[in-house]
Short mmCIF file of C-alpha atoms and ligand atoms in Angstrom, two decimals:
data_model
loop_
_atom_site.label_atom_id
_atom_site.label_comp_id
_atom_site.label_asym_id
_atom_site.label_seq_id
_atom_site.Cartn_x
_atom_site.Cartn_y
_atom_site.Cartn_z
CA UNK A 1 -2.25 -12.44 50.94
CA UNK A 2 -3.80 -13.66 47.42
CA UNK A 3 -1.87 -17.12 46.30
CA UNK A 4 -1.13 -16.65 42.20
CA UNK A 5 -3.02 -19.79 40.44
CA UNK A 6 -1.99 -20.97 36.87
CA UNK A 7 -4.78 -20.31 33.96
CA UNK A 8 -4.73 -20.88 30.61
CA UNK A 9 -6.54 -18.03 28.88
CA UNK A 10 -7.28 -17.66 25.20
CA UNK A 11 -6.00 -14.68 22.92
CA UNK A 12 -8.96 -14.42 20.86
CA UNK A 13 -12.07 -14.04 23.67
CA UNK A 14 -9.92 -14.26 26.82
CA UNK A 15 -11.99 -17.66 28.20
CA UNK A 16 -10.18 -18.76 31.12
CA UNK A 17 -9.85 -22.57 31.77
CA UNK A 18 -7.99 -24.41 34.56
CA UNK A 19 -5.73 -27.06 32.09
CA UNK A 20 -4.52 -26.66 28.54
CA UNK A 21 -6.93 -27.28 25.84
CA UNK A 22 -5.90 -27.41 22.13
CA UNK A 23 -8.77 -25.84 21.18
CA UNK A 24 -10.75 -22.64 23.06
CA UNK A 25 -14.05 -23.90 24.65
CA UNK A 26 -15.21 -20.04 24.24
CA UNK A 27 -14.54 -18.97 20.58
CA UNK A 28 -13.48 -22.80 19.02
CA UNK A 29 -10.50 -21.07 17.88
CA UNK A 30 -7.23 -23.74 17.70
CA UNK A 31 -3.90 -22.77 19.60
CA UNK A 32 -4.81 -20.02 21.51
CA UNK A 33 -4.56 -20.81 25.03
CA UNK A 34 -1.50 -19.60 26.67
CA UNK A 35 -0.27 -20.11 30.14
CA UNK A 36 -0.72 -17.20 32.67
CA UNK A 37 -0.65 -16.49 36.69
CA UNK A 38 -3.35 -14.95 38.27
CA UNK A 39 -4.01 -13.85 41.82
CA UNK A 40 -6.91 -15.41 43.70
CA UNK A 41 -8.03 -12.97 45.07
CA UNK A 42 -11.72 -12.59 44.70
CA UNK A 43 -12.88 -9.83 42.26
CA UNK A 44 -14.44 -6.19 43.37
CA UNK A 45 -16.99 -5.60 41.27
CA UNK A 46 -17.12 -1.83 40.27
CA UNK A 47 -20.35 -0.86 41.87
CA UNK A 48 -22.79 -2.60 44.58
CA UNK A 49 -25.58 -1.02 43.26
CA UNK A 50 -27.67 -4.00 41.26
CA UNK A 51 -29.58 -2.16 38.19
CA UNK A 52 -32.93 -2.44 37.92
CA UNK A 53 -35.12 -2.95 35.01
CA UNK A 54 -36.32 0.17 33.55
CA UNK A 55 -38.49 1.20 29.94
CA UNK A 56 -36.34 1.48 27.25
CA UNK A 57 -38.92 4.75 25.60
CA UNK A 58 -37.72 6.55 28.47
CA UNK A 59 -33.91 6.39 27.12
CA UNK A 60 -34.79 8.20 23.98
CA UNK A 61 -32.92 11.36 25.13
CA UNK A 62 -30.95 13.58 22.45
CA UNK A 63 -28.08 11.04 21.37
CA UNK A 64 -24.71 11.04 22.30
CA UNK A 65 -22.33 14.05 22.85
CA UNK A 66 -19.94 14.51 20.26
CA UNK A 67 -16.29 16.48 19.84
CA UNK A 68 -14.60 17.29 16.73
CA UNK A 69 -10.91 16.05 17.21
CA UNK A 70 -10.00 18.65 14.59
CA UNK A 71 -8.63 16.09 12.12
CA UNK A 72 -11.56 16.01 9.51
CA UNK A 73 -10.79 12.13 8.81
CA UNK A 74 -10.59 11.00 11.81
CA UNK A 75 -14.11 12.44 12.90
CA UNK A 76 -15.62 11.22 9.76
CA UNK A 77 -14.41 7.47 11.02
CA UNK A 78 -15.53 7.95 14.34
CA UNK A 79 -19.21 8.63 12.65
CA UNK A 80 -18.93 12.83 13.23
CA UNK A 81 -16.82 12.81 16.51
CA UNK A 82 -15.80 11.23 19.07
CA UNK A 83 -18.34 10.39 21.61
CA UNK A 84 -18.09 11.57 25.52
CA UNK A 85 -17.10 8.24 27.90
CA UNK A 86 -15.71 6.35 24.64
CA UNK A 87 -13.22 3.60 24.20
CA UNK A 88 -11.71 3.90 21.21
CA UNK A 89 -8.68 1.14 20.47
CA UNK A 90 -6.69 2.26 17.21
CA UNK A 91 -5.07 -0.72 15.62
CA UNK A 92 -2.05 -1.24 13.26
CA UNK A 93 1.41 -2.83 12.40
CA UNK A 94 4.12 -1.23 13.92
CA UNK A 95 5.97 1.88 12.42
CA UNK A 96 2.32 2.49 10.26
CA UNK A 97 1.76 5.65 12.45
CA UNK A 98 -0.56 5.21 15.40
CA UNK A 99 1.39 7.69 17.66
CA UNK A 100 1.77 10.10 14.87
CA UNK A 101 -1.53 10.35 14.64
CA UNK A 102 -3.31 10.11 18.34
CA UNK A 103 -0.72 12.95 19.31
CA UNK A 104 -1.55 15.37 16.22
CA UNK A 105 -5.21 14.68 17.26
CA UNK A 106 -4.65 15.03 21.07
CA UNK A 107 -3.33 18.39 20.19
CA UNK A 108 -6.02 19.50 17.88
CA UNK A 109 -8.65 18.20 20.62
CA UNK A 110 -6.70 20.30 23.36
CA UNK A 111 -7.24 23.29 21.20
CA UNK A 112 -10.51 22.94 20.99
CA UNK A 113 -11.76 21.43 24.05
CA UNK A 114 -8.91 22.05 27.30
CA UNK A 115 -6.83 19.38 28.74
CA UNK A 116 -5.32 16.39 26.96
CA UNK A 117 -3.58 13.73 29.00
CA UNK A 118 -1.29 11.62 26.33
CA UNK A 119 0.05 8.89 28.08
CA UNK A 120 3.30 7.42 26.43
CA UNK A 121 4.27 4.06 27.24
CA UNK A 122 6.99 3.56 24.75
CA UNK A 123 8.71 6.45 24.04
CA UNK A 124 10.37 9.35 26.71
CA UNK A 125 8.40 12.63 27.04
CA UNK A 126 11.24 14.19 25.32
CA UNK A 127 11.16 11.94 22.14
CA UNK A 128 7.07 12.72 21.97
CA UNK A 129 8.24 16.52 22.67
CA UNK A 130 10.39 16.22 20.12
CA UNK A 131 7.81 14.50 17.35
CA UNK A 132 5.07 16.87 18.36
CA UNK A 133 7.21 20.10 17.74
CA UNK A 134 8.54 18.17 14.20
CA UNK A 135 4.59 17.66 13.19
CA UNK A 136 3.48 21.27 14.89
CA UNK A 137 1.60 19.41 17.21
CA UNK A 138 2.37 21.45 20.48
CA UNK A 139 -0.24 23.01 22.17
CA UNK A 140 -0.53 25.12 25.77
CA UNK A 141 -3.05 22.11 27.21
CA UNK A 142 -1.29 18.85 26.02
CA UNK A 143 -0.08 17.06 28.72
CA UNK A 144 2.38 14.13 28.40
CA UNK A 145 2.81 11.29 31.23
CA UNK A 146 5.71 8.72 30.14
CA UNK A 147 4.37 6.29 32.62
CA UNK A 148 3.38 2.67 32.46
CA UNK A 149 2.07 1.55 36.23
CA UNK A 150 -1.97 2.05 34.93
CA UNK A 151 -2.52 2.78 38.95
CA UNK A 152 -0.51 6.13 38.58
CA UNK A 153 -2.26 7.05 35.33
CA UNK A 154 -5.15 6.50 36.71
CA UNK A 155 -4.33 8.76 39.60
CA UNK A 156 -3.47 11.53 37.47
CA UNK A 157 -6.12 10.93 35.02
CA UNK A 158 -8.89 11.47 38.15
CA UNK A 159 -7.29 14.41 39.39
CA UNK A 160 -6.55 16.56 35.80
CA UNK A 161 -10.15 15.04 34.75
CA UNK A 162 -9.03 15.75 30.91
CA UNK A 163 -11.11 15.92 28.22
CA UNK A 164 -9.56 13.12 26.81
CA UNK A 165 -6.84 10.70 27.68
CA UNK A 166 -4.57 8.63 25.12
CA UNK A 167 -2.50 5.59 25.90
CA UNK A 168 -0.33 4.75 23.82
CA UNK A 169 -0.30 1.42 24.04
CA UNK A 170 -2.24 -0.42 25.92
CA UNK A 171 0.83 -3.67 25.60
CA UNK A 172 2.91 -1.23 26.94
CA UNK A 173 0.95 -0.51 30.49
CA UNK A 174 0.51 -2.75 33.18
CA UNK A 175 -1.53 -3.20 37.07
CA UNK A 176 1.07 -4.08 39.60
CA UNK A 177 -2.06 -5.54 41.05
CA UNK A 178 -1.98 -8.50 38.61
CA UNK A 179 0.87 -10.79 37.91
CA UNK A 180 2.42 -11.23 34.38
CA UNK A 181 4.26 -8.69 32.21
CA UNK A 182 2.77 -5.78 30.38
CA UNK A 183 1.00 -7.22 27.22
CA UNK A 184 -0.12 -10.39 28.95
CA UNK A 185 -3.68 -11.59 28.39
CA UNK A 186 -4.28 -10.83 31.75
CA UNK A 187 -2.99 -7.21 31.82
CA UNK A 188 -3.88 -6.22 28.89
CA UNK A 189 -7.77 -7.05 30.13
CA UNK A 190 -7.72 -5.79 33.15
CA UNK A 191 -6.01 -2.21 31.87
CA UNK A 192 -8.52 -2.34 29.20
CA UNK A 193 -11.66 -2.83 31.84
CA UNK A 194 -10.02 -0.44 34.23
CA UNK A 195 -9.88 2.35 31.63
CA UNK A 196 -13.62 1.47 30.53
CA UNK A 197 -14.44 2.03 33.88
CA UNK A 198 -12.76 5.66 33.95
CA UNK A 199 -14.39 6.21 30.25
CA UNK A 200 -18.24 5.29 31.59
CA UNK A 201 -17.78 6.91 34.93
CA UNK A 202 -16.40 10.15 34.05
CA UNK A 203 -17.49 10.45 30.54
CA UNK A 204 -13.74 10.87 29.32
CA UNK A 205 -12.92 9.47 25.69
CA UNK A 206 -10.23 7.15 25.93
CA UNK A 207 -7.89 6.47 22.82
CA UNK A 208 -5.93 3.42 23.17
CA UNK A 209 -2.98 2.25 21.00
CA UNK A 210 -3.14 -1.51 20.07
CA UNK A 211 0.06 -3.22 18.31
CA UNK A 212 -0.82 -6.12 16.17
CA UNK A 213 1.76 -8.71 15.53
CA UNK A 214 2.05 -11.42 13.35
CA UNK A 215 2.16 -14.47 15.69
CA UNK A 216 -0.63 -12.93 17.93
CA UNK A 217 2.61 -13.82 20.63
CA UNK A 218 0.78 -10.46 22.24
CA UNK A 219 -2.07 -10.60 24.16
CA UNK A 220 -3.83 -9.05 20.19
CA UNK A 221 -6.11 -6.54 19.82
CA UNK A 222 -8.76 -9.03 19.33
CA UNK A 223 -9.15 -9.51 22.92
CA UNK A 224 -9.41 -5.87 23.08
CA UNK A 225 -11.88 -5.77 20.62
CA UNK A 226 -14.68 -7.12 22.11
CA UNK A 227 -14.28 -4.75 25.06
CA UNK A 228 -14.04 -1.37 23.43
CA UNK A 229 -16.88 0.79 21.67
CA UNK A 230 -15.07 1.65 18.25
CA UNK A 231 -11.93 -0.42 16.95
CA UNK A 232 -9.75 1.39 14.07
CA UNK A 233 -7.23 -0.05 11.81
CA UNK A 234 -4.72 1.94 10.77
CA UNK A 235 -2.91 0.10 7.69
CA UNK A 236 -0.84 1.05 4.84
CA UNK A 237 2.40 -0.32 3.52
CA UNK A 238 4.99 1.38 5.13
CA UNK A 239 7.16 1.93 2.13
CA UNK A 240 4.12 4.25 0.27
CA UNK A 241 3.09 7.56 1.96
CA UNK A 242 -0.68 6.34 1.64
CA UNK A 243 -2.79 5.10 5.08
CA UNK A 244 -6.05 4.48 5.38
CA UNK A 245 -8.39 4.34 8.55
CA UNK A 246 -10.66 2.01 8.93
CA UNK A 247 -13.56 1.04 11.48
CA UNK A 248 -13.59 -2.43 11.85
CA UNK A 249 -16.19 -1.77 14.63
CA UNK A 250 -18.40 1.31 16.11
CA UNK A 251 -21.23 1.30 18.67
CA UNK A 252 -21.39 5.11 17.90
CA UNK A 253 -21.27 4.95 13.75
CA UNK A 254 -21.19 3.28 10.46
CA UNK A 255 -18.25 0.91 9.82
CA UNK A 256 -18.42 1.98 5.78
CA UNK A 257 -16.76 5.08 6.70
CA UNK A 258 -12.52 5.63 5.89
CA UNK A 259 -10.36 8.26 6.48
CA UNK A 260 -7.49 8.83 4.11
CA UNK A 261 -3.73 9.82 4.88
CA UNK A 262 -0.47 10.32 3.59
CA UNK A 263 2.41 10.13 5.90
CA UNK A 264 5.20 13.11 5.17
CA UNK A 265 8.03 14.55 6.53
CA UNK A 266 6.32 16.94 9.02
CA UNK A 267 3.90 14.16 9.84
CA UNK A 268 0.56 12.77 8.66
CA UNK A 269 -1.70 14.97 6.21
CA UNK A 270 -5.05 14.17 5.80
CA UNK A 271 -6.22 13.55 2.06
CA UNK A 272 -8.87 15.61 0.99
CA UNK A 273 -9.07 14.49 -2.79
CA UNK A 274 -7.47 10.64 -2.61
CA UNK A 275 -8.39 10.23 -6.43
CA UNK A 276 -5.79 13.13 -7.39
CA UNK A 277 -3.33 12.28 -4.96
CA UNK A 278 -3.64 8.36 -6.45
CA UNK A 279 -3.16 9.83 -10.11
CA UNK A 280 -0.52 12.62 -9.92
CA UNK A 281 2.07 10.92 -11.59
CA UNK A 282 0.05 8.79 -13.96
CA UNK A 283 2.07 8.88 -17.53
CA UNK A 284 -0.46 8.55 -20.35
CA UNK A 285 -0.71 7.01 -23.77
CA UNK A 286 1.87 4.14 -22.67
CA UNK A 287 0.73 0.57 -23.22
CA UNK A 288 0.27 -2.04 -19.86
CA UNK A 289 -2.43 0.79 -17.76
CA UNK A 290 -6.19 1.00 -16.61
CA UNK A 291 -7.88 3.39 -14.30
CA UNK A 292 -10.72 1.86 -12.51
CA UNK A 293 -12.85 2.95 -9.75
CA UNK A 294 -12.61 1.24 -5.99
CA UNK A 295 -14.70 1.52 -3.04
CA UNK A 296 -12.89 2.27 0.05
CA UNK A 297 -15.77 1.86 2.34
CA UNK A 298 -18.34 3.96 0.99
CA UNK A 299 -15.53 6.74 -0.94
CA UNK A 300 -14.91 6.00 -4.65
CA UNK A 301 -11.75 5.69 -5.37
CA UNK A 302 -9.94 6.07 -8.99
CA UNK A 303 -6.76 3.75 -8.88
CA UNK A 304 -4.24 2.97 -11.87
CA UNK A 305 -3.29 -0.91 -12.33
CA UNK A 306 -0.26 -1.53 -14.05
CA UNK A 307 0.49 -4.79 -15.89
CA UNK A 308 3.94 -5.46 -17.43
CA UNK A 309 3.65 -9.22 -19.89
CA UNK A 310 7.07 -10.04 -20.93
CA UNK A 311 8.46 -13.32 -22.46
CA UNK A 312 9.43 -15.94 -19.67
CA UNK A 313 13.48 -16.55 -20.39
CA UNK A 314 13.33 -19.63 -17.59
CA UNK A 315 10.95 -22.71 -17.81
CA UNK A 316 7.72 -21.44 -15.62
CA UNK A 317 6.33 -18.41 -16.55
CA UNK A 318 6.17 -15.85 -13.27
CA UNK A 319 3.22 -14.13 -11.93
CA UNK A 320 3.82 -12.21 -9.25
CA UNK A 321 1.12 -8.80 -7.56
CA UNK A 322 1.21 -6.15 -5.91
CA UNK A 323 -1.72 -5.08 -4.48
CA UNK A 324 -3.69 -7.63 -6.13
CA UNK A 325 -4.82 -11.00 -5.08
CA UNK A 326 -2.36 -13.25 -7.05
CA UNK A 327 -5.03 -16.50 -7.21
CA UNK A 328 -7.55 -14.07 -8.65
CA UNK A 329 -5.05 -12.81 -11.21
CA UNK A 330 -4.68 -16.75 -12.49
CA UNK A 331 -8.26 -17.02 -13.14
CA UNK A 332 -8.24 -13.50 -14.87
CA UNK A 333 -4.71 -14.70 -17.13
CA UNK A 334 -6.70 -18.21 -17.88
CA UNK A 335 -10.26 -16.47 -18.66
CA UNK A 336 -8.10 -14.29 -21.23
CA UNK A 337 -6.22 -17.41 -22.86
CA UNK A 338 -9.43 -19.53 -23.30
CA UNK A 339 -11.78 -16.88 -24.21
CA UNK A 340 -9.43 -14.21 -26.20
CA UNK A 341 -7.01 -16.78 -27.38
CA UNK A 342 -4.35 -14.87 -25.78
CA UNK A 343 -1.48 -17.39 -25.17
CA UNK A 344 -0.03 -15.94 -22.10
CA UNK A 345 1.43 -19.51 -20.85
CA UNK A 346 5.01 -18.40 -21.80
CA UNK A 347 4.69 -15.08 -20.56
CA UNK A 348 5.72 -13.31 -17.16
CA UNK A 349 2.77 -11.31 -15.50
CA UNK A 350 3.29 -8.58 -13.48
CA UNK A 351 0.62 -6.68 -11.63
CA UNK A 352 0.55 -3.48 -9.53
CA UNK A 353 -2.19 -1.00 -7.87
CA UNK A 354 -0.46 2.46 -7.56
CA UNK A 355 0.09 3.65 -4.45
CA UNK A 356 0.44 0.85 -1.79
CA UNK A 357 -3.37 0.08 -2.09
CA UNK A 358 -5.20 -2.97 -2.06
CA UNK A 359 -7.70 -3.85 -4.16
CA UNK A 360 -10.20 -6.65 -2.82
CA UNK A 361 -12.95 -6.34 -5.04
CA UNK A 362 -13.89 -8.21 -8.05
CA UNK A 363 -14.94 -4.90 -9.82
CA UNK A 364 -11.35 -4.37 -10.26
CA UNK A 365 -11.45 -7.51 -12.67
CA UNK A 366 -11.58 -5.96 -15.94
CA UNK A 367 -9.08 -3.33 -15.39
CA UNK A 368 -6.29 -5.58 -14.68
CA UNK A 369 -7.22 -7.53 -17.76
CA UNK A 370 -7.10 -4.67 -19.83
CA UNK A 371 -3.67 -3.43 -18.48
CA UNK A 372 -2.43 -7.12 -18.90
CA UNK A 373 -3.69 -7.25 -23.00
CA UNK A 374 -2.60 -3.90 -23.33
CA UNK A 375 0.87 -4.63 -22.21
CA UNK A 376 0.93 -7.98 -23.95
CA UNK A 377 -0.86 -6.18 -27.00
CA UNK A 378 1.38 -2.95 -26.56
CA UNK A 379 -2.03 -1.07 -27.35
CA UNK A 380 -2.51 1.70 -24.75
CA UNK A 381 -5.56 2.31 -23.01
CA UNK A 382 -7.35 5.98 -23.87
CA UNK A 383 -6.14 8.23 -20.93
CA UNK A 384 -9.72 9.53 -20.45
CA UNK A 385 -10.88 6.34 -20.23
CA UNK A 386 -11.51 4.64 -16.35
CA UNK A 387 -13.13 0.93 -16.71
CA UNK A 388 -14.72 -1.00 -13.77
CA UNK A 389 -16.80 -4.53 -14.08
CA UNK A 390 -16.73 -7.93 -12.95
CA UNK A 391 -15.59 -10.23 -15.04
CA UNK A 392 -17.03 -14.13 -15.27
CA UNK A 393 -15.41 -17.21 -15.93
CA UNK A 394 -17.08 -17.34 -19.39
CA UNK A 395 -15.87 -13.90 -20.36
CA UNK A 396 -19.12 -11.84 -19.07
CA UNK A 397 -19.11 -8.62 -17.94
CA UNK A 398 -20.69 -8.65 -13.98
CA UNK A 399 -22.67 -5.02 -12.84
CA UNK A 400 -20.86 -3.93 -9.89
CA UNK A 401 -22.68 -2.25 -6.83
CA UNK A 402 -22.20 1.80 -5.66
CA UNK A 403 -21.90 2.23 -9.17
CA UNK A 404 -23.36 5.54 -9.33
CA UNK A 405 -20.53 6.98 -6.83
CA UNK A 406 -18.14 5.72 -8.88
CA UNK A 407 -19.11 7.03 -11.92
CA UNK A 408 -19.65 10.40 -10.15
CA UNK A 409 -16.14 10.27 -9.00
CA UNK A 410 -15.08 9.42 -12.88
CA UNK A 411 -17.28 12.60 -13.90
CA UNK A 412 -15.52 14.91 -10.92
CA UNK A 413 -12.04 13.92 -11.95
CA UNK A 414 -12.73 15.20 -15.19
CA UNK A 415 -12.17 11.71 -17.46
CA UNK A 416 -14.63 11.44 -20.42
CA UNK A 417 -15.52 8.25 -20.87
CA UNK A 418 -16.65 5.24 -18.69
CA UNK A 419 -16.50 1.95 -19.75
CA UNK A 420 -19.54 -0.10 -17.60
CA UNK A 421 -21.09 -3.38 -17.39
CA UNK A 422 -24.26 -3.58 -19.59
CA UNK A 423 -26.29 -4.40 -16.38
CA UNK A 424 -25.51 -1.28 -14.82
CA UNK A 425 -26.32 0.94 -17.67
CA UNK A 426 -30.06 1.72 -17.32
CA UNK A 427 -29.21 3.30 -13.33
CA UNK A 428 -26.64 5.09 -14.90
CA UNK A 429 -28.69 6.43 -17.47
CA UNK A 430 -31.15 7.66 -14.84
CA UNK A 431 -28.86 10.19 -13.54
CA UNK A 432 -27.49 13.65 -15.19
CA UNK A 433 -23.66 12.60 -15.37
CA UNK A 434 -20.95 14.55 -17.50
CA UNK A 435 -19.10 11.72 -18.53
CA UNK A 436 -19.99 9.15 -21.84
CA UNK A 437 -21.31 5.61 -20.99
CA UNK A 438 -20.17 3.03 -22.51
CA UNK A 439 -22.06 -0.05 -20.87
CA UNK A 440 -20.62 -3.78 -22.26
CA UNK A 441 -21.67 -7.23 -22.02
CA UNK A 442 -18.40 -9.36 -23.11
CA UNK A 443 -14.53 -8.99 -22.00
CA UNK A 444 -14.53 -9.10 -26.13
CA UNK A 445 -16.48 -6.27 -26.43
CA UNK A 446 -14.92 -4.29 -23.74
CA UNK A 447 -11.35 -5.29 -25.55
CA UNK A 448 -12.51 -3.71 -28.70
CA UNK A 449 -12.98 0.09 -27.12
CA UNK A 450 -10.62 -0.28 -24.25
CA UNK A 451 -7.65 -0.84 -26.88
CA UNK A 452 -6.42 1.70 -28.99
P1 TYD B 1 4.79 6.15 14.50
O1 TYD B 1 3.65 7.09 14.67
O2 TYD B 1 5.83 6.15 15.54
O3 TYD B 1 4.27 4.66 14.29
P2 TYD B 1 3.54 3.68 15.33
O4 TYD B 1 3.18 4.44 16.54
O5 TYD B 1 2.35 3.15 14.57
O6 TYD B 1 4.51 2.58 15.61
O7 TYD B 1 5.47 6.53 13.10
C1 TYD B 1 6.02 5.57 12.28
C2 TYD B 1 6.83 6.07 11.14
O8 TYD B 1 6.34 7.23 10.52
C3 TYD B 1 8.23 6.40 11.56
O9 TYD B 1 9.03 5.27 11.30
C4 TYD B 1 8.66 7.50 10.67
C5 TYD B 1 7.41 7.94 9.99
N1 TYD B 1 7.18 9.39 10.17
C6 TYD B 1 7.27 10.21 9.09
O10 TYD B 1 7.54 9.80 7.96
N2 TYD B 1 7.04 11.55 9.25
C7 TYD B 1 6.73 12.06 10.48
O11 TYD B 1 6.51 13.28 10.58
C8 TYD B 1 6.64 11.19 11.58
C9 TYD B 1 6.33 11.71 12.95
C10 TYD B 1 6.87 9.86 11.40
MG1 MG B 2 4.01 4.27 18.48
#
């Protein structure tokens, strides 16, 4: 009989030591050890077979075998399919739609390609019956298991031999083998190199579900992440109908790639022009607006910031984002009081990208200073203009990079005119685009033809 020994393992890389250490020999990271019980019983290694070396030229076969899941998006993220004997982990905050979106493409796979085992951990097969009939998601060779011992997945897994199995989630299942509750550090591992095992053995594609939480109290997904071939985020904020998928990591595909949502009632809808969608309820020729063009990955992008400047009633004047990084939005505000002379120091700011997104790059800059001097101005901003450059802390205009697909995505929306930084110009130039450059050097400059 295996005695249980206490371990304190670490959240981030899952380094085991015997005593409590402030700060994880494995990763440095501080405060992640926690206490767990493991069995001592020696380990079985998965095959007695020792490898031998062998030339790599000789592995230079056809590539990996791909299959469409049938959700455009999700393919495109997974670099063109997903790959036989993958682990895939699909990350997110709660309630973002993880299971909305593994069982609409479990059902689209099983279409195409026979069997699906989805494994729910968390919900009854009659509430997943329920959502997959809502989102039109039922189909004659999706299976559903509402199980969480791993051994009895695993059973059924073997024996059905699907052509892919989900689990949805991995915190959720658990080896009676090991001690600790389901979404320990130890479970949590050993499901996760159990179902590797089954991926790399049998060639199935696994898709596991991975809750993040705040605290990391859960054994997180970054434990998980070292383990599994391609790692997803699913994010979004939950109040907008707009998601984006993200690779974080892919042994099978680029991580520039992101696959674009919106959540409805009858369940997510993939988003095959995210510009339009972004833009559909833009009002024009009203003061406190810019259109600029994001990356998301590699995909441009055209997003509307929204400024409103209003006089402060209450000692400190309030600036307050959405969307936007608020210590980057300080710099902007004092770059426009020093250099424009615009005295915004008893004046509320308030900033928002449309749609739920979030901007992270600096080429956003000179859009949200002209939506703030166009609110504060009450000048509009031409509606067929879109504006993109980084802007400098002495007022200079910065070239920003991709900025050919951005501009192409300008031209394809139909908008007119581009306002560009000066460095970026003589690229630009270079290609036959339908759309008039306007290339600046100076946040004065740009003022003058952003403002009407
Ligand atoms: P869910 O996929 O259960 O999230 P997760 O698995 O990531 O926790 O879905 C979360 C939310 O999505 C749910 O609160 C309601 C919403 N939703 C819709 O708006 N429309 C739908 O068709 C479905 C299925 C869910
Ligand atoms: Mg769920």
């Amino acid at each position: 009989m295996a005695k249980l020994k206490t371990v304190f393992l670490c959240s981030e890389c899952g380094f085991d030591s015997p005593k409590w250490v402030g700060r994880c020999p494995g990763c440095n990271a501080w405060n992640t050890m926690e206490e767990e019980k493991i069995s001592t019983a020696g380990k079985v290694s998965a095959s007695c077979k020792a490898a031998k070396p062998q030339l790599l030229k000789e592995f230079t076969g056809p590539g990996e075998h791909r299959k469409t899941t049938g959700i455009g998006e999700l393919d495109r993220v997974l670099g063109g399919g997903v790959v036989d004997g993958s682990l895939v982990l699909v990350g997110g905050d709660p309630g973002i739609g993880k299971s909305t979106l593994l069982l609409s493409a479990a059902s689209q796979f099983s279409r195409r390609n026979g069997d699906v085992l989805y494994v729910s951990g968390e919900e009854s097969a009659v509430q997943t019956g329920l959502r997959a009939r809502r989102t039109g998601a039922l189909e004659d060779q999706l299976w559903i298991m509402a199980e969480t011992n791993l051994e009895w997945i695993l059973v059924e897994a073997l024996k059905m031999k699907p052509a892919m199995l989900v689990i949805d989630s991995i915190q959720a299942v658990y080896c009676p083998a090991i001690p600790g509750a389901a979404g320990s550090i130890s479970q949590v591992r050993e499901s996760t190199g159990r179902l590797l095992r089954l991926a790399k053995d049998h060639g199935i594609p696994v898709m596991i579900v991975g809750h993040v939480t705040k605290d990391g109290s859960i054994a997180g997904p970054r434990l998980l992440e070292h383990m599994v071939d391609t790692v997803l985020y699913f994010e979004g904020e939950r109040n907008y109908a707009f998601r984006v998928l993200r690779p974080i990591k892919n042994r099978f595909g680029s991580i520039a790639e992101s696959g674009i949502f919106s959540m409805e009632n009858d369940g997510l809808v993939e988003v095959l022009n995210p510009s339009q969608f972004l833009l559909a309820e833009r009002s024009q020729n009203v003061s406190g607006a810019a259109i600029t063009a994001c990356l998301e990955g590699i995909r441009p992008l055209l997003i509307e910031i929204q400024a409103l400047v209003s006089t402060t009633c209450f000692g400190l004047p309030r600036r307050a984002t959405a969307g936007f990084d608020a210590n980057r939005l300080g710099l902007l505000l004092a770059v426009l009081e020093k250099r424009q002379g615009m005295m915004l120091g008893n004046q509320d700011v308030y900033v928002n990208a449309v749609g739920g997104f979030k901007l992270v790059e600096p080429a956003a800059d000179l859009a949200v200073m002209l939506a703030v001097s166009s609110s504060f101005k009450n000048r509009p901003v031409p509606g067929d203009l879109v504006v993109m450059g980084e802007v400098g802390l002495t007022g200079e205009i910065r070239s920003v990079p991709h900025v050919l697909q951005r501009v192409r995505e300008v031209s394809n929306l139909g908008f007119s005119k581009v306002l560009v930084p000066w460095g970026n110009l003589a690229e630009l130039k270079k290609a036959s685009l339908n759309v008039e450059l306007i290339g600046v050097k100076t946040l004065s400059q740009a003022l003058e033809v952003g403002l009407h």
